[in-house]
mmCIF file of C-alpha atoms in Angstrom:
data_model
loop_
_atom_site.group_PDB
_atom_site.id
_atom_site.type_symbol
_atom_site.label_atom_id
_atom_site.label_comp_id
_atom_site.label_asym_id
_atom_site.label_seq_id
_atom_site.Cartn_x
_atom_site.Cartn_y
_atom_site.Cartn_z
ATOM 1 C CA MET Q 1 -2.410 10.127 -16.010
ATOM 2 C CA ASN Q 2 0.299 12.223 -17.681
ATOM 3 C CA TRP Q 3 2.839 9.567 -18.693
ATOM 4 C CA SER Q 4 4.846 12.059 -20.804
ATOM 5 C CA GLY Q 5 5.842 13.962 -17.644
ATOM 6 C CA LEU Q 6 7.063 10.762 -16.018
ATOM 7 C CA GLU Q 7 8.938 9.835 -19.193
ATOM 8 C CA SER Q 8 10.760 13.189 -19.325
ATOM 9 C CA LEU Q 9 11.695 12.819 -15.660
ATOM 10 C CA ILE Q 10 12.953 9.238 -15.951
ATOM 11 C CA SER Q 11 14.790 9.913 -19.230
ATOM 12 C CA GLY Q 12 17.328 11.931 -17.239
ATOM 13 C CA VAL Q 13 18.794 8.687 -15.911
ATOM 14 C CA ASN Q 14 19.428 7.480 -19.466
ATOM 15 C CA LYS Q 15 22.785 9.301 -19.670
ATOM 16 C CA TYR Q 16 23.993 7.506 -16.535
ATOM 17 C CA SER Q 17 22.871 4.061 -17.707
ATOM 18 C CA THR Q 18 24.694 1.273 -19.500
ATOM 19 C CA VAL Q 19 23.550 -0.250 -22.799
ATOM 20 C CA PHE Q 20 21.238 -2.608 -20.937
ATOM 21 C CA GLY Q 21 19.706 0.310 -19.046
ATOM 22 C CA ARG Q 22 18.978 2.195 -22.269
ATOM 23 C CA VAL Q 23 17.338 -0.885 -23.765
ATOM 24 C CA TRP Q 24 15.255 -1.257 -20.591
ATOM 25 C CA LEU Q 25 14.123 2.361 -20.725
ATOM 26 C CA SER Q 26 13.178 2.090 -24.408
ATOM 27 C CA MET Q 27 11.297 -1.125 -23.706
ATOM 28 C CA VAL Q 28 9.331 0.441 -20.859
ATOM 29 C CA PHE Q 29 8.225 3.620 -22.616
ATOM 30 C CA VAL Q 30 7.915 2.385 -26.195
ATOM 31 C CA PHE Q 31 6.479 -1.096 -25.816
ATOM 32 C CA ARG Q 32 4.746 -0.863 -22.450
ATOM 33 C CA VAL Q 33 3.616 2.691 -21.763
ATOM 34 C CA MET Q 34 2.647 3.472 -25.364
ATOM 35 C CA VAL Q 35 0.804 0.173 -25.813
ATOM 36 C CA PHE Q 36 -0.861 0.699 -22.450
ATOM 37 C CA VAL Q 37 -2.018 4.243 -23.262
ATOM 38 C CA VAL Q 38 -2.927 3.779 -26.928
ATOM 39 C CA ALA Q 39 -4.487 0.315 -27.026
ATOM 40 C CA ALA Q 40 -4.855 -1.463 -23.701
ATOM 41 C CA GLN Q 41 -7.034 1.167 -22.042
ATOM 42 C CA ARG Q 42 -9.472 1.069 -24.951
ATOM 43 C CA VAL Q 43 -9.634 -2.730 -24.973
ATOM 44 C CA TRP Q 44 -10.458 -2.885 -21.252
ATOM 45 C CA GLY Q 45 -12.659 0.203 -21.270
ATOM 46 C CA ASP Q 46 -15.888 -1.784 -21.716
ATOM 47 C CA GLU Q 47 -15.148 -4.728 -19.392
ATOM 48 C CA SER Q 48 -17.768 -3.784 -16.794
ATOM 49 C CA LYS Q 49 -20.465 -2.679 -19.215
ATOM 50 C CA ASP Q 50 -20.190 -5.668 -21.547
ATOM 51 C CA PHE Q 51 -19.855 -8.298 -18.836
ATOM 52 C CA VAL Q 52 -22.967 -10.484 -19.247
ATOM 53 C CA CYS Q 53 -24.363 -13.372 -17.182
ATOM 54 C CA ASN Q 54 -27.367 -15.523 -18.131
ATOM 55 C CA THR Q 55 -29.475 -14.427 -15.183
ATOM 56 C CA ALA Q 56 -31.782 -11.560 -14.285
ATOM 57 C CA GLN Q 57 -31.194 -11.815 -10.521
ATOM 58 C CA PRO Q 58 -30.351 -8.329 -9.173
ATOM 59 C CA GLY Q 59 -26.789 -8.074 -7.894
ATOM 60 C CA CYS Q 60 -25.674 -11.402 -9.339
ATOM 61 C CA VAL Q 61 -23.807 -9.824 -12.249
ATOM 62 C CA ASN Q 62 -21.946 -7.398 -9.978
ATOM 63 C CA VAL Q 63 -20.921 -10.128 -7.553
ATOM 64 C CA CYS Q 64 -19.719 -12.411 -10.347
ATOM 65 C CA TYR Q 65 -17.811 -9.580 -11.995
ATOM 66 C CA ASP Q 66 -16.039 -8.748 -8.722
ATOM 67 C CA HIS Q 67 -15.178 -12.437 -8.285
ATOM 68 C CA ILE Q 68 -13.804 -12.931 -11.797
ATOM 69 C CA PHE Q 69 -12.030 -9.545 -11.966
ATOM 70 C CA PRO Q 70 -10.911 -8.755 -8.368
ATOM 71 C CA ILE Q 71 -8.636 -6.022 -9.751
ATOM 72 C CA SER Q 72 -8.697 -4.479 -13.172
ATOM 73 C CA HIS Q 73 -5.797 -5.288 -15.497
ATOM 74 C CA ILE Q 74 -5.503 -1.593 -16.367
ATOM 75 C CA ARG Q 75 -5.164 -0.450 -12.764
ATOM 76 C CA LEU Q 76 -2.754 -3.270 -11.975
ATOM 77 C CA TRP Q 77 -0.536 -2.361 -14.935
ATOM 78 C CA SER Q 78 -0.704 1.319 -13.966
ATOM 79 C CA LEU Q 79 0.596 0.505 -10.497
ATOM 80 C CA GLN Q 80 3.243 -1.766 -12.011
ATOM 81 C CA LEU Q 81 4.562 0.917 -14.353
ATOM 82 C CA ILE Q 82 4.668 3.482 -11.541
ATOM 83 C CA PHE Q 83 6.488 1.152 -9.142
ATOM 84 C CA VAL Q 84 8.920 -0.033 -11.830
ATOM 85 C CA THR Q 85 9.935 3.436 -13.029
ATOM 86 C CA CYS Q 86 10.211 5.110 -9.614
ATOM 87 C CA PRO Q 87 13.500 3.405 -8.533
ATOM 88 C CA SER Q 88 15.244 5.275 -11.359
ATOM 89 C CA LEU Q 89 14.491 8.469 -9.434
ATOM 90 C CA LEU Q 90 16.917 7.248 -6.762
ATOM 91 C CA VAL Q 91 19.776 7.529 -9.256
ATOM 92 C CA VAL Q 92 18.642 10.954 -10.507
ATOM 93 C CA GLY Q 93 18.317 12.229 -6.941
ATOM 94 C CA HIS Q 94 21.753 10.898 -5.969
ATOM 95 C CA VAL Q 95 23.387 12.572 -8.977
ATOM 96 C CA LYS Q 96 21.656 15.888 -8.167
ATOM 97 C CA TYR Q 97 22.887 15.597 -4.586
ATOM 98 C CA ARG Q 98 26.449 15.024 -5.832
ATOM 99 C CA GLU Q 99 26.250 17.994 -8.184
ATOM 100 C CA LYS Q 100 25.015 20.258 -5.391
ATOM 101 C CA LYS Q 101 27.701 18.995 -3.011
ATOM 102 C CA ASP Q 102 30.383 19.508 -5.665
ATOM 103 C CA MET Q 103 29.172 23.048 -6.297
ATOM 104 C CA GLN Q 104 29.361 23.915 -2.592
ATOM 105 C CA TYR Q 105 32.826 22.353 -2.323
ATOM 106 C CA THR Q 106 34.042 24.296 -5.378
ATOM 107 C CA GLN Q 107 32.862 27.597 -3.927
ATOM 108 C CA SER Q 108 34.571 26.992 -0.578
ATOM 109 C CA HIS Q 109 37.846 25.556 -1.982
ATOM 110 C CA MET Q 110 38.771 28.084 -4.674
ATOM 111 C CA GLY Q 111 37.559 26.177 -7.735
ATOM 112 C CA THR Q 112 38.695 22.686 -6.681
ATOM 113 C CA HIS Q 113 36.115 20.003 -7.556
ATOM 114 C CA LEU Q 114 35.060 17.284 -5.151
ATOM 115 C CA TYR Q 115 33.879 14.973 -7.968
ATOM 116 C CA ALA Q 116 35.535 14.865 -11.380
ATOM 117 C CA HIS Q 117 32.335 13.386 -12.851
ATOM 118 C CA PRO Q 118 29.314 13.510 -10.485
ATOM 119 C CA GLY Q 119 27.373 11.131 -12.738
ATOM 120 C CA LYS Q 120 30.070 8.459 -12.879
ATOM 121 C CA LYS Q 121 29.015 5.238 -11.145
ATOM 122 C CA ARG Q 122 31.597 5.117 -8.364
ATOM 123 C CA GLY Q 123 31.310 4.766 -4.617
ATOM 124 C CA GLY Q 124 27.830 5.337 -3.252
ATOM 125 C CA LEU Q 125 26.313 6.047 -6.669
ATOM 126 C CA TRP Q 126 27.316 2.558 -7.849
ATOM 127 C CA TRP Q 127 25.427 1.023 -4.944
ATOM 128 C CA THR Q 128 22.422 3.288 -5.526
ATOM 129 C CA TYR Q 129 22.296 2.238 -9.170
ATOM 130 C CA LEU Q 130 22.584 -1.441 -8.248
ATOM 131 C CA VAL Q 131 19.813 -1.148 -5.624
ATOM 132 C CA SER Q 132 17.554 0.570 -8.167
ATOM 133 C CA LEU Q 133 18.036 -2.374 -10.534
ATOM 134 C CA VAL Q 134 17.141 -4.816 -7.773
ATOM 135 C CA PHE Q 135 13.963 -2.859 -7.011
ATOM 136 C CA LYS Q 136 12.947 -2.639 -10.669
ATOM 137 C CA ALA Q 137 13.401 -6.355 -11.275
ATOM 138 C CA GLY Q 138 11.710 -7.183 -7.976
ATOM 139 C CA PHE Q 139 8.653 -5.008 -8.658
ATOM 140 C CA ASP Q 140 8.212 -6.465 -12.131
ATOM 141 C CA ALA Q 141 8.504 -10.018 -10.840
ATOM 142 C CA GLY Q 142 6.136 -9.274 -7.969
ATOM 143 C CA PHE Q 143 3.412 -7.863 -10.206
ATOM 144 C CA LEU Q 144 3.742 -10.801 -12.595
ATOM 145 C CA TYR Q 145 3.199 -13.128 -9.658
ATOM 146 C CA ILE Q 146 0.183 -11.112 -8.472
ATOM 147 C CA LEU Q 147 -1.366 -11.214 -11.936
ATOM 148 C CA TYR Q 148 -0.788 -14.969 -12.176
ATOM 149 C CA HIS Q 149 -2.091 -15.634 -8.657
ATOM 150 C CA VAL Q 150 -5.202 -13.440 -8.910
ATOM 151 C CA TYR Q 151 -6.351 -14.689 -12.319
ATOM 152 C CA GLU Q 152 -4.925 -18.214 -11.962
ATOM 153 C CA GLY Q 153 -2.758 -17.802 -15.049
ATOM 154 C CA TYR Q 154 -2.446 -15.385 -17.924
ATOM 155 C CA ASP Q 155 -5.340 -16.827 -19.926
ATOM 156 C CA MET Q 156 -8.585 -14.972 -20.561
ATOM 157 C CA PRO Q 157 -11.448 -17.539 -20.567
ATOM 158 C CA ARG Q 158 -14.381 -17.054 -22.886
ATOM 159 C CA LEU Q 159 -16.789 -18.572 -20.359
ATOM 160 C CA SER Q 160 -16.707 -18.266 -16.570
ATOM 161 C CA LYS Q 161 -19.054 -19.959 -14.126
ATOM 162 C CA CYS Q 162 -20.279 -18.270 -10.972
ATOM 163 C CA SER Q 163 -22.380 -19.636 -8.118
ATOM 164 C CA LEU Q 164 -22.053 -16.904 -5.478
ATOM 165 C CA ASP Q 165 -24.937 -15.342 -3.598
ATOM 166 C CA PRO Q 166 -27.349 -13.825 -4.601
ATOM 167 C CA CYS Q 167 -27.180 -15.884 -7.794
ATOM 168 C CA PRO Q 168 -29.990 -18.507 -7.736
ATOM 169 C CA ASN Q 169 -27.735 -21.212 -9.187
ATOM 170 C CA THR Q 170 -24.510 -21.630 -11.165
ATOM 171 C CA VAL Q 171 -24.644 -19.067 -13.944
ATOM 172 C CA ASP Q 172 -22.551 -18.622 -17.074
ATOM 173 C CA CYS Q 173 -20.802 -15.291 -17.504
ATOM 174 C CA TYR Q 174 -19.134 -13.905 -20.625
ATOM 175 C CA ILE Q 175 -16.591 -11.136 -21.105
ATOM 176 C CA SER Q 176 -16.202 -9.043 -24.212
ATOM 177 C CA ARG Q 177 -13.316 -9.625 -26.655
ATOM 178 C CA PRO Q 178 -11.502 -12.326 -24.653
ATOM 179 C CA THR Q 179 -9.028 -13.159 -27.450
ATOM 180 C CA GLU Q 180 -7.916 -9.560 -27.851
ATOM 181 C CA LYS Q 181 -7.526 -9.142 -24.100
ATOM 182 C CA LYS Q 182 -5.544 -12.368 -23.919
ATOM 183 C CA ILE Q 183 -3.153 -11.113 -26.608
ATOM 184 C CA PHE Q 184 -2.540 -7.847 -24.767
ATOM 185 C CA THR Q 185 -2.090 -9.677 -21.473
ATOM 186 C CA ILE Q 186 0.547 -11.990 -22.946
ATOM 187 C CA PHE Q 187 2.270 -9.016 -24.602
ATOM 188 C CA MET Q 188 2.504 -7.123 -21.302
ATOM 189 C CA VAL Q 189 3.734 -10.238 -19.498
ATOM 190 C CA VAL Q 190 6.445 -10.932 -22.106
ATOM 191 C CA SER Q 191 7.577 -7.284 -22.114
ATOM 192 C CA SER Q 192 7.781 -7.348 -18.302
ATOM 193 C CA ALA Q 193 9.837 -10.560 -18.415
ATOM 194 C CA PHE Q 194 12.177 -8.967 -20.970
ATOM 195 C CA CYS Q 195 12.648 -5.931 -18.709
ATOM 196 C CA ILE Q 196 13.508 -8.256 -15.815
ATOM 197 C CA LEU Q 197 16.088 -9.944 -18.044
ATOM 198 C CA MET Q 198 17.635 -6.569 -18.929
ATOM 199 C CA CYS Q 199 17.882 -5.649 -15.242
ATOM 200 C CA LEU Q 200 19.579 -8.949 -14.432
ATOM 201 C CA CYS Q 201 22.018 -8.549 -17.334
ATOM 202 C CA GLU Q 202 22.867 -5.027 -16.202
ATOM 203 C CA MET Q 203 23.441 -6.177 -12.615
ATOM 204 C CA ILE Q 204 25.762 -8.960 -13.801
ATOM 205 C CA TYR Q 205 27.584 -6.513 -16.074
ATOM 206 C CA LEU Q 206 28.123 -3.971 -13.267
ATOM 207 C CA ILE Q 207 29.301 -6.583 -10.768
ATOM 208 C CA CYS Q 208 31.690 -8.230 -13.255
ATOM 209 C CA LYS Q 209 33.085 -4.841 -14.261
ATOM 210 C CA ARG Q 210 33.601 -3.914 -10.618
ATOM 211 C CA ILE Q 211 35.410 -7.187 -9.900
ATOM 212 C CA GLN Q 212 37.581 -6.682 -12.989
ATOM 213 C CA LYS Q 213 38.584 -3.210 -11.795
ATOM 214 C CA LEU Q 214 39.457 -4.521 -8.334
ATOM 215 C CA ILE Q 215 41.593 -7.315 -9.799
ATOM 216 C CA LYS Q 216 43.337 -4.853 -12.135
ATOM 217 C CA ARG Q 217 43.996 -2.443 -9.273
ATOM 218 C CA LYS Q 218 45.450 -5.216 -7.121
ATOM 219 C CA THR Q 219 47.632 -6.460 -9.990
ATOM 220 C CA GLU Q 220 49.004 -2.958 -10.588
ATOM 221 C CA ALA Q 221 49.746 -2.558 -6.868
ATOM 222 C CA ASP Q 222 51.621 -5.880 -6.757
ATOM 223 C CA ARG Q 223 53.568 -4.968 -9.892
ATOM 224 C CA ARG Q 224 54.504 -1.600 -8.392
ATOM 225 C CA MET Q 225 55.725 -3.211 -5.194
ATOM 226 C CA PHE Q 226 57.737 -5.771 -7.192
ATOM 227 C CA THR Q 227 59.366 -3.009 -9.269
ATOM 228 C CA GLU Q 228 60.230 -0.942 -6.202
ATOM 229 C CA SER Q 229 61.802 -3.936 -4.467
ATOM 230 C CA HIS Q 230 64.005 -4.662 -7.518
ATOM 231 C CA GLU Q 231 65.056 -1.025 -7.746
ATOM 232 C CA LEU Q 232 66.141 -0.997 -4.107
ATOM 233 C CA ALA Q 233 68.073 -4.311 -4.363
ATOM 234 C CA PRO Q 234 71.202 -2.932 -6.235
ATOM 235 C CA LEU Q 235 71.485 -0.133 -3.688
ATOM 236 C CA ALA Q 236 71.415 -2.555 -0.800
ATOM 237 C CA ALA Q 237 74.091 -4.916 -2.270
ATOM 238 C CA PRO Q 238 77.194 -2.548 -2.166
ATOM 239 C CA ARG Q 239 76.261 -1.530 1.338
ATOM 240 C CA SER Q 240 76.224 -5.144 2.496
ATOM 241 C CA GLU Q 241 79.605 -5.793 0.838
ATOM 242 C CA PHE Q 242 81.081 -2.742 2.515
ATOM 243 C CA MET Q 243 79.736 -3.870 5.864
ATOM 244 C CA SER Q 244 81.233 -7.364 5.343
ATOM 245 C CA LYS Q 245 84.644 -5.913 4.500
ATOM 246 C CA THR Q 246 84.731 -3.541 7.420
ATOM 247 C CA SER Q 247 83.385 -6.055 9.858
ATOM 248 C CA ILE Q 248 86.640 -8.142 10.129
ATOM 249 C CA ARG Q 249 87.215 -8.919 13.773
ATOM 250 C CA VAL Q 250 90.678 -8.291 15.317
ATOM 251 C CA ASP Q 251 91.752 -9.729 18.596
ATOM 252 C CA PRO Q 252 92.281 -6.736 20.878
ATOM 253 C CA THR Q 253 94.601 -8.740 23.170
ATOM 254 C CA ALA Q 254 97.145 -9.422 20.395
ATOM 255 C CA SER Q 255 100.287 -7.269 20.441
ATOM 256 C CA ILE Q 256 101.751 -5.448 17.470
ATOM 257 C CA GLN Q 257 104.673 -7.882 17.382
ATOM 258 C CA ASN Q 258 102.346 -10.864 17.186
ATOM 259 C CA LEU Q 259 100.403 -9.254 14.374
ATOM 260 C CA SER Q 260 103.561 -8.587 12.360
ATOM 261 C CA ASN Q 261 104.720 -12.186 12.942
ATOM 262 C CA ASN Q 262 101.376 -13.493 11.710
ATOM 263 C CA LYS Q 263 101.631 -11.403 8.550
ATOM 264 C CA SER Q 264 105.197 -12.636 7.807
ATOM 265 C CA GLU Q 265 104.075 -16.243 8.257
ATOM 266 C CA GLU Q 266 101.209 -15.694 5.839
ATOM 267 C CA LYS Q 267 103.620 -14.303 3.193
ATOM 268 C CA LYS Q 268 105.942 -17.299 3.552
ATOM 269 C CA SER Q 269 103.089 -19.747 3.176
ATOM 270 C CA ARG Q 270 101.966 -17.980 -0.008
ATOM 271 C CA LYS Q 271 105.483 -18.171 -1.502
ATOM 272 C CA LYS Q 272 105.597 -21.897 -0.852
#
């Protein structure tokens, strides 16, 4: 399989990733793909040929090998790496779709852009990126569970016993280089666990950053409303005073003579 082509394709998402995403990508292609291609394939290349059982019964060795190794570690890790790296293509495809949409909008609206930065994680792209992280962490965790369930742990036993037909009795079977295979198995498991941790950290970082932006936006809106209300208050005060002064009620039934008498009485009371 041409892993370099997949690496060049997935590396395009690196410029849209956070620090945790860049660490994840480096971990996948440096510590997992390179170790898988350079060393792991050679270590497991002789597993079928050098699998030996202490019997000469025809078919017994093949049956015991299929029982002890229901799926090859190499093929399982190949599927894992493919499934884990493919969700990043969702982000690349979404960014390409945005760029194409922005180009069409610019041509039809006299140079006006629909997106200021098509690769910025906002709106639907933020959700696409978050979903891709969930898929990557989920695939890694799922394959770790499959490996643990199929082989009943991550150990590589030196001796395995088999009593399946057509074996005449319980036979002892041996695999080649069990210690070396155990080391590579533990290395791949630890690297997968570290990648899951990076995905979780990136999800927490994105969600916390989104919440912080929402809180900041709400605070700015409340502050703007508070400032506008205080700016309108001085304008409303003189108007209310004017309305209070002009809203003095006068008895329409009172005559002019009565009004003048009332005013003279008020002046006398003030002089007293």
